[in-house]
PDB file of C-alpha atoms in Angstrom:
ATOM      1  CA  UNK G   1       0.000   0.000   0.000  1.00 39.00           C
ATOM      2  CA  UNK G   2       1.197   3.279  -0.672  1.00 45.00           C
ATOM      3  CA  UNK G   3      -0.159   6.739   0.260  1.00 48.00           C
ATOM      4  CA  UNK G   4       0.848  10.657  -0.744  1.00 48.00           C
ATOM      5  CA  UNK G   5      -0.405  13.366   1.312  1.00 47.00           C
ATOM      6  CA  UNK G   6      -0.884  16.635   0.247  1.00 46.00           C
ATOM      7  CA  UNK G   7      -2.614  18.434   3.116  1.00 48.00           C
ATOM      8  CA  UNK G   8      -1.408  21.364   4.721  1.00 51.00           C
ATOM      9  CA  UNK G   9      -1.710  19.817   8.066  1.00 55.00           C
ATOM     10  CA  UNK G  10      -1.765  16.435  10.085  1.00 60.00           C
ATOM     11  CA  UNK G  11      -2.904  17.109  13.833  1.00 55.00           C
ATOM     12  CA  UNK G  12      -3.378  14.501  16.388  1.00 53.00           C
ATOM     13  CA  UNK G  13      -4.266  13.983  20.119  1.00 53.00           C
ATOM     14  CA  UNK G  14      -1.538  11.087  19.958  1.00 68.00           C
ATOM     15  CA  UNK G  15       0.771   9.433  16.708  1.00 83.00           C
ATOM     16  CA  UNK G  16       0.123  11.809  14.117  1.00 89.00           C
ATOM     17  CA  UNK G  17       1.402   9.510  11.402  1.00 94.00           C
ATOM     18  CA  UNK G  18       1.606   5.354  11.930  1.00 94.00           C
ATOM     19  CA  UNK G  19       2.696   3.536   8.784  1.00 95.00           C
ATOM     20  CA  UNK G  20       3.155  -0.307   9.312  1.00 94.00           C
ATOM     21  CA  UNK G  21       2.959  -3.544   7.801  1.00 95.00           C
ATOM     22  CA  UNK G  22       5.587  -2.812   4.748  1.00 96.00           C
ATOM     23  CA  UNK G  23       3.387   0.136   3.910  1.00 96.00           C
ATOM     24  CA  UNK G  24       4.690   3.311   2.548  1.00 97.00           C
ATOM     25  CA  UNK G  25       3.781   7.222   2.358  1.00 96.00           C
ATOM     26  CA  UNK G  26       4.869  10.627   1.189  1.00 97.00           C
ATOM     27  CA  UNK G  27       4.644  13.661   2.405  1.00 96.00           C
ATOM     28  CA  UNK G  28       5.361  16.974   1.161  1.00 96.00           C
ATOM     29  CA  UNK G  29       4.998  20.295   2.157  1.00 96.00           C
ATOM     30  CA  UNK G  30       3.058  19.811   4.972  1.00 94.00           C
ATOM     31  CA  UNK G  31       3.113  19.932   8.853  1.00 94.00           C
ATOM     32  CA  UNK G  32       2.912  16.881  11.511  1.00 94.00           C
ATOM     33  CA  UNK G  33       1.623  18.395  14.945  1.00 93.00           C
ATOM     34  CA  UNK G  34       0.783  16.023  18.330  1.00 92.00           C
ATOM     35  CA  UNK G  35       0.544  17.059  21.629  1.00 90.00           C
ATOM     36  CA  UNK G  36       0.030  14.383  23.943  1.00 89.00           C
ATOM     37  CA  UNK G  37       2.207  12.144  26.708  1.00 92.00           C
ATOM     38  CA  UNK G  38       4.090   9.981  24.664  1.00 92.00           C
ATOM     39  CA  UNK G  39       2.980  11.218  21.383  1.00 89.00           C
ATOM     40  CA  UNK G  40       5.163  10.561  18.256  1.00 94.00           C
ATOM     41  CA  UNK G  41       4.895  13.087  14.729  1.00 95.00           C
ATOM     42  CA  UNK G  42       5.617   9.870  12.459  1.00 96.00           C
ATOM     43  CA  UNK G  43       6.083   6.321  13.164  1.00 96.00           C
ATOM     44  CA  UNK G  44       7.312   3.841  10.906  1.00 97.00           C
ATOM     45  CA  UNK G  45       7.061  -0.072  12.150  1.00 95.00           C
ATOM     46  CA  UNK G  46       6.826  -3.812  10.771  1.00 95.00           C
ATOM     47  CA  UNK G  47       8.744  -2.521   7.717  1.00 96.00           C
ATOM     48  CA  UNK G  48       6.801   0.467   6.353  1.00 97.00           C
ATOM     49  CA  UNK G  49       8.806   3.364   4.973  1.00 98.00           C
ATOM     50  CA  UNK G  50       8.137   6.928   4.419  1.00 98.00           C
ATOM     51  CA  UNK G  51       9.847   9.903   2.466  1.00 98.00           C
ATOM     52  CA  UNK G  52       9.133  13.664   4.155  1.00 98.00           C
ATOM     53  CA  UNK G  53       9.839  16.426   2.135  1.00 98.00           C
ATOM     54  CA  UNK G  54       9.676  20.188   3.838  1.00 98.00           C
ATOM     55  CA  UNK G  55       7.246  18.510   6.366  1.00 97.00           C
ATOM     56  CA  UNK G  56       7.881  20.659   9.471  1.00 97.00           C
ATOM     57  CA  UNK G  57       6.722  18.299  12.737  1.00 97.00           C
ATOM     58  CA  UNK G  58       6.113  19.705  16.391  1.00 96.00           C
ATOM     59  CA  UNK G  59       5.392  16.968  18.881  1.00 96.00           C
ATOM     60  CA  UNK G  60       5.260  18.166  23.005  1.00 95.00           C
ATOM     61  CA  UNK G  61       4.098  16.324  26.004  1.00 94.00           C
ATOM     62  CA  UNK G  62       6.568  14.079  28.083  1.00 95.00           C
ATOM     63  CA  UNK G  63       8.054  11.358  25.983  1.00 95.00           C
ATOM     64  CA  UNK G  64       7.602  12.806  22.590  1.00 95.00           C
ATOM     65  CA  UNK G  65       8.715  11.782  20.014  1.00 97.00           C
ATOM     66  CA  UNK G  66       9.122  13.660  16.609  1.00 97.00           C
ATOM     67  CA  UNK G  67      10.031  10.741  14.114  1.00 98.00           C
ATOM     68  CA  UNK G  68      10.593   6.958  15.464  1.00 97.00           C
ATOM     69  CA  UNK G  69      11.227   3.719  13.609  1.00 98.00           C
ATOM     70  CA  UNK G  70      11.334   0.486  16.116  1.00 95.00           C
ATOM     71  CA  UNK G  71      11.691  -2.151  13.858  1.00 95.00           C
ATOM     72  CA  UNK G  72      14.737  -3.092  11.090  1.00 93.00           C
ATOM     73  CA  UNK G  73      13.771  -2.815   7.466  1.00 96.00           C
ATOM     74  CA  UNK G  74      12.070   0.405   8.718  1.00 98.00           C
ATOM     75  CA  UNK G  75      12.923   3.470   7.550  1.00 98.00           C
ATOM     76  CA  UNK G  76      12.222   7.134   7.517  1.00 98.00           C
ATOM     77  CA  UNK G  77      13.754  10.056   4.708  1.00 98.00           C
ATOM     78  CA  UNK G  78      13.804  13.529   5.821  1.00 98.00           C
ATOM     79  CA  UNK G  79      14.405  16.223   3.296  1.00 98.00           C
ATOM     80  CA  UNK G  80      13.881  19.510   4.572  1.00 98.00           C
ATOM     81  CA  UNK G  81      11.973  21.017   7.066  1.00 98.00           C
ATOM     82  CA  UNK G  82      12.104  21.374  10.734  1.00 98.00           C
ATOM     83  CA  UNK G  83      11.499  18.631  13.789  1.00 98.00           C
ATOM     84  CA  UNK G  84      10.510  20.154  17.324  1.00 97.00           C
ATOM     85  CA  UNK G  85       9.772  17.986  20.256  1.00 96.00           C
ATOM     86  CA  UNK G  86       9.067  19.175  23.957  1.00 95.00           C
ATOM     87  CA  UNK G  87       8.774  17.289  26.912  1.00 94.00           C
ATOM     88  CA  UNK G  88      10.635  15.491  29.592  1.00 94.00           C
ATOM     89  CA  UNK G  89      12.787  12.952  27.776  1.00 94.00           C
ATOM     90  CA  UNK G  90      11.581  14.075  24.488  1.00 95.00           C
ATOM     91  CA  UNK G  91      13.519  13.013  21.125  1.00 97.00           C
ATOM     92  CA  UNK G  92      13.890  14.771  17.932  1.00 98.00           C
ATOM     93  CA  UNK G  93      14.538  11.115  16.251  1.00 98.00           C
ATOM     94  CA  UNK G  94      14.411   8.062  17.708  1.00 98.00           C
ATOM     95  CA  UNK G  95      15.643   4.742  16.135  1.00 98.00           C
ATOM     96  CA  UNK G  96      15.206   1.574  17.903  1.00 97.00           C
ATOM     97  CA  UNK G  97      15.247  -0.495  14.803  1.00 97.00           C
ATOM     98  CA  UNK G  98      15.314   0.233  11.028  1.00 98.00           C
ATOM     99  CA  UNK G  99      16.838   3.959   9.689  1.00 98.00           C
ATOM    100  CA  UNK G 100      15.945   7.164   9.802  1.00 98.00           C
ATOM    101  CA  UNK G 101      18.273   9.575   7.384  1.00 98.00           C
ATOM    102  CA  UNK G 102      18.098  13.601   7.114  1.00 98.00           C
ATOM    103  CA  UNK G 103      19.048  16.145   4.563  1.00 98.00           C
ATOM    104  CA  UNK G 104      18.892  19.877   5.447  1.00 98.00           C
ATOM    105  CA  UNK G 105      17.215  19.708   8.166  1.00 98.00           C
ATOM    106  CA  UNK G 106      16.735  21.876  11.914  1.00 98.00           C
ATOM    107  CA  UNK G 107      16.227  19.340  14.868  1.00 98.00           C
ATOM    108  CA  UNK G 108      15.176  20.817  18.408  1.00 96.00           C
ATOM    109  CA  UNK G 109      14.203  19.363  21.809  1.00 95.00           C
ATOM    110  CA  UNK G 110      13.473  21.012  25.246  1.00 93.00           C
ATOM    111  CA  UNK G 111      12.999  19.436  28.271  1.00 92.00           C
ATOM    112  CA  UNK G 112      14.918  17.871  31.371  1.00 90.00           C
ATOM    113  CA  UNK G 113      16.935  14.642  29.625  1.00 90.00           C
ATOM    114  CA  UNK G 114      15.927  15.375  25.566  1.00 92.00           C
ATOM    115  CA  UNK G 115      17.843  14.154  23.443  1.00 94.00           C
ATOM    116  CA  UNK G 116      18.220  15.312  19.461  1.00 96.00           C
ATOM    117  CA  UNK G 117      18.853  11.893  17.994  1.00 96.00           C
ATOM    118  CA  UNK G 118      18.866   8.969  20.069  1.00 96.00           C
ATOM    119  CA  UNK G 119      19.707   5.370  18.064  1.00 97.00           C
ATOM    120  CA  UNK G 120      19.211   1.968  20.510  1.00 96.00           C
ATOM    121  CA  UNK G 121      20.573  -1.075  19.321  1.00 96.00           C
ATOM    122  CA  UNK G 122      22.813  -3.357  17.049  1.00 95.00           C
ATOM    123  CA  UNK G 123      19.895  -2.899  14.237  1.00 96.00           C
ATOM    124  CA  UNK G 124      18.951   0.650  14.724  1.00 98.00           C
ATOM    125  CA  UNK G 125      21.130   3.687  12.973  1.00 98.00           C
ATOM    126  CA  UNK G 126      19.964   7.891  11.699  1.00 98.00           C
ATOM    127  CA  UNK G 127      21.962   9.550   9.626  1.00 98.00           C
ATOM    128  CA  UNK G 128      22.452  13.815   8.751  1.00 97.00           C
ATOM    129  CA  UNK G 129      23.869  15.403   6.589  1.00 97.00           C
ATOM    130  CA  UNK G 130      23.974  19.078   5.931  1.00 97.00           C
ATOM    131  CA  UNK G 131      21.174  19.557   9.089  1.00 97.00           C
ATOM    132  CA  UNK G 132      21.683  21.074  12.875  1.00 96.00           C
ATOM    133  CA  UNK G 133      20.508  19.841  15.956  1.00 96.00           C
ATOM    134  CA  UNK G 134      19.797  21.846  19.078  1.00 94.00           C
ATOM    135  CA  UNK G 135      18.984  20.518  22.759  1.00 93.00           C
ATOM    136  CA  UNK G 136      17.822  22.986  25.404  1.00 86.00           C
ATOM    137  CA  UNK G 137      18.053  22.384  29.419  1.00 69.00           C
ATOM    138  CA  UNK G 138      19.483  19.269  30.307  1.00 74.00           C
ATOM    139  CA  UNK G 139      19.532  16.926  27.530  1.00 81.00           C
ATOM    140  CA  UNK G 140      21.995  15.413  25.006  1.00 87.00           C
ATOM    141  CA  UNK G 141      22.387  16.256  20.821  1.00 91.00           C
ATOM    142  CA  UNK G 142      23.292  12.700  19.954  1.00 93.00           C
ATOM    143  CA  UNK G 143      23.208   9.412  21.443  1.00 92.00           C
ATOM    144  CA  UNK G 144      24.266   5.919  20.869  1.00 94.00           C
ATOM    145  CA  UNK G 145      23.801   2.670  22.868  1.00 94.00           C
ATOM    146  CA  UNK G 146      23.720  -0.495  22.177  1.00 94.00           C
ATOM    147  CA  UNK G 147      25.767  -1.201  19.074  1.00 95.00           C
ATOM    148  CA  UNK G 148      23.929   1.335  17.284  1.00 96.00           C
ATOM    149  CA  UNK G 149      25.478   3.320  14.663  1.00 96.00           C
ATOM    150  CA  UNK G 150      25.340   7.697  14.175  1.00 96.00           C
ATOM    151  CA  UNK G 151      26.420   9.415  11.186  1.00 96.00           C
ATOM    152  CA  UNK G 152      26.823  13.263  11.019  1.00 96.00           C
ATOM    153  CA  UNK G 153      28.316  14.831   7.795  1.00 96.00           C
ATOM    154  CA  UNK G 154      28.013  18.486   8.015  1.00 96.00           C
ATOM    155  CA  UNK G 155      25.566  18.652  10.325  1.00 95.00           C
ATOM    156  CA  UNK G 156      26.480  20.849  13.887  1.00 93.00           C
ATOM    157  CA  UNK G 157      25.428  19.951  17.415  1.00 92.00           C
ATOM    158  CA  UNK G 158      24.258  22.265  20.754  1.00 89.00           C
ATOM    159  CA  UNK G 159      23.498  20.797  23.720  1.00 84.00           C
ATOM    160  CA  UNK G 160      22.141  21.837  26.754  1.00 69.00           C
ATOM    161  CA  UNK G 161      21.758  25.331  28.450  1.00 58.00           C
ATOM    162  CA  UNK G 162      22.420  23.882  31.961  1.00 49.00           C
ATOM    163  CA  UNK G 163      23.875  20.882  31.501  1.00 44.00           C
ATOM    164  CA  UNK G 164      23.972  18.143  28.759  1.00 46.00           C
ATOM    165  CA  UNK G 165      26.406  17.086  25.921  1.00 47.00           C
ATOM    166  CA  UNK G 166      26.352  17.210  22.231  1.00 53.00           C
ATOM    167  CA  UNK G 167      27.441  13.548  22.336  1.00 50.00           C
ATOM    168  CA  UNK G 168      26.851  10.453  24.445  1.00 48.00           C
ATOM    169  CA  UNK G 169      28.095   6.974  23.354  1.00 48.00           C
ATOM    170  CA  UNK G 170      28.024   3.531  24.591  1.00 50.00           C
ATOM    171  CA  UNK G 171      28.867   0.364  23.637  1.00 48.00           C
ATOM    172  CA  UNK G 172      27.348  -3.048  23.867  1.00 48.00           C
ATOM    173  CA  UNK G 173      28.347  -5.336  26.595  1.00 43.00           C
ATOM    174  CA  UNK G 174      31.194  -8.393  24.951  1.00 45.00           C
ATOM    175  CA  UNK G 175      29.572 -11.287  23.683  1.00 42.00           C
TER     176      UNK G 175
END
């Protein structure tokens, strides 16, 4: 199945935008907004895939989420456009599983432990290029755990007003 959007906007009380099941949509020129505890702008699972182009997304509430993929094979493209997420441990991108890559793009989170990018686990990975990512309060930029991999190419990193770090890294335990 495959979907393009052309609205102006996509608002929601929780996950703005769920694609699953090896689905895939497009969006352009539009704008993902949720505001709700643990509310996520996009969410690509079970291998579904999605392409954003200048789509500007604004998530807030605690544990928001702007874009999230949780399983491998997922994947989300960002072109353009702006991600915003506010909350207590609220991520710009989050990557459990599966890929999410972005092209000129502004990333910012607010909120006591945010993080800009956060990718957990041996199967999970986001890539920037040419983008910026900004973390207010007491938060990180970027984070890896797990195995997971980060790629930044031209892309700058601010962290935290009070306290925080543009980058956090961990590795997985020996097998």
């Amino acid at each position: 199945i495959a979907a393009a959007l052309a609205a102006p906007m996509i608002a929601s009380a929780h996950d703005a935008v769920v694609v699953e099941d090896g689905a895939h949509i497009d969006l352009a020129d539009d704008s993902i907004v949720s505001s709700v505890y643990g509310a996520h702008g996009i969410l690509a699972r079970t291998s579904a895939t999605a392409n954003l182009r200048q789509t500007d997304i604004s998530v807030s509430g605690n544990f928001a989420h702007g874009a999230v993929v949780n399983s491998a094979g997922s994947w989300i493209d960002i072109e353009g456009g702006t991600i915003s997420s506010q909350g207590q441990e609220s991520y710009g991108l989050y990557a459990a599983a599966g890929a999410i890559r972005v092209t000129n793009a502004q990333i910012s989170t607010t909120g006591a432990g945010a993080i800009g990018l956060l990718a957990r686990g041996a199967d999970a990975s986001i890539a920037l290029t040419d983008s910026s990512v900004i973390v207010d309060r007491s938060g990180h930029a970027a984070a890896a755990t797990g195995g997971a991999q980060l790629q930044l190419t031209r892309t700058s990193l601010t962290a935290g007003r009070t306290s925080g770090s543009a980058t956090w890294a961990t590795t997985p335990p020996a097998r």
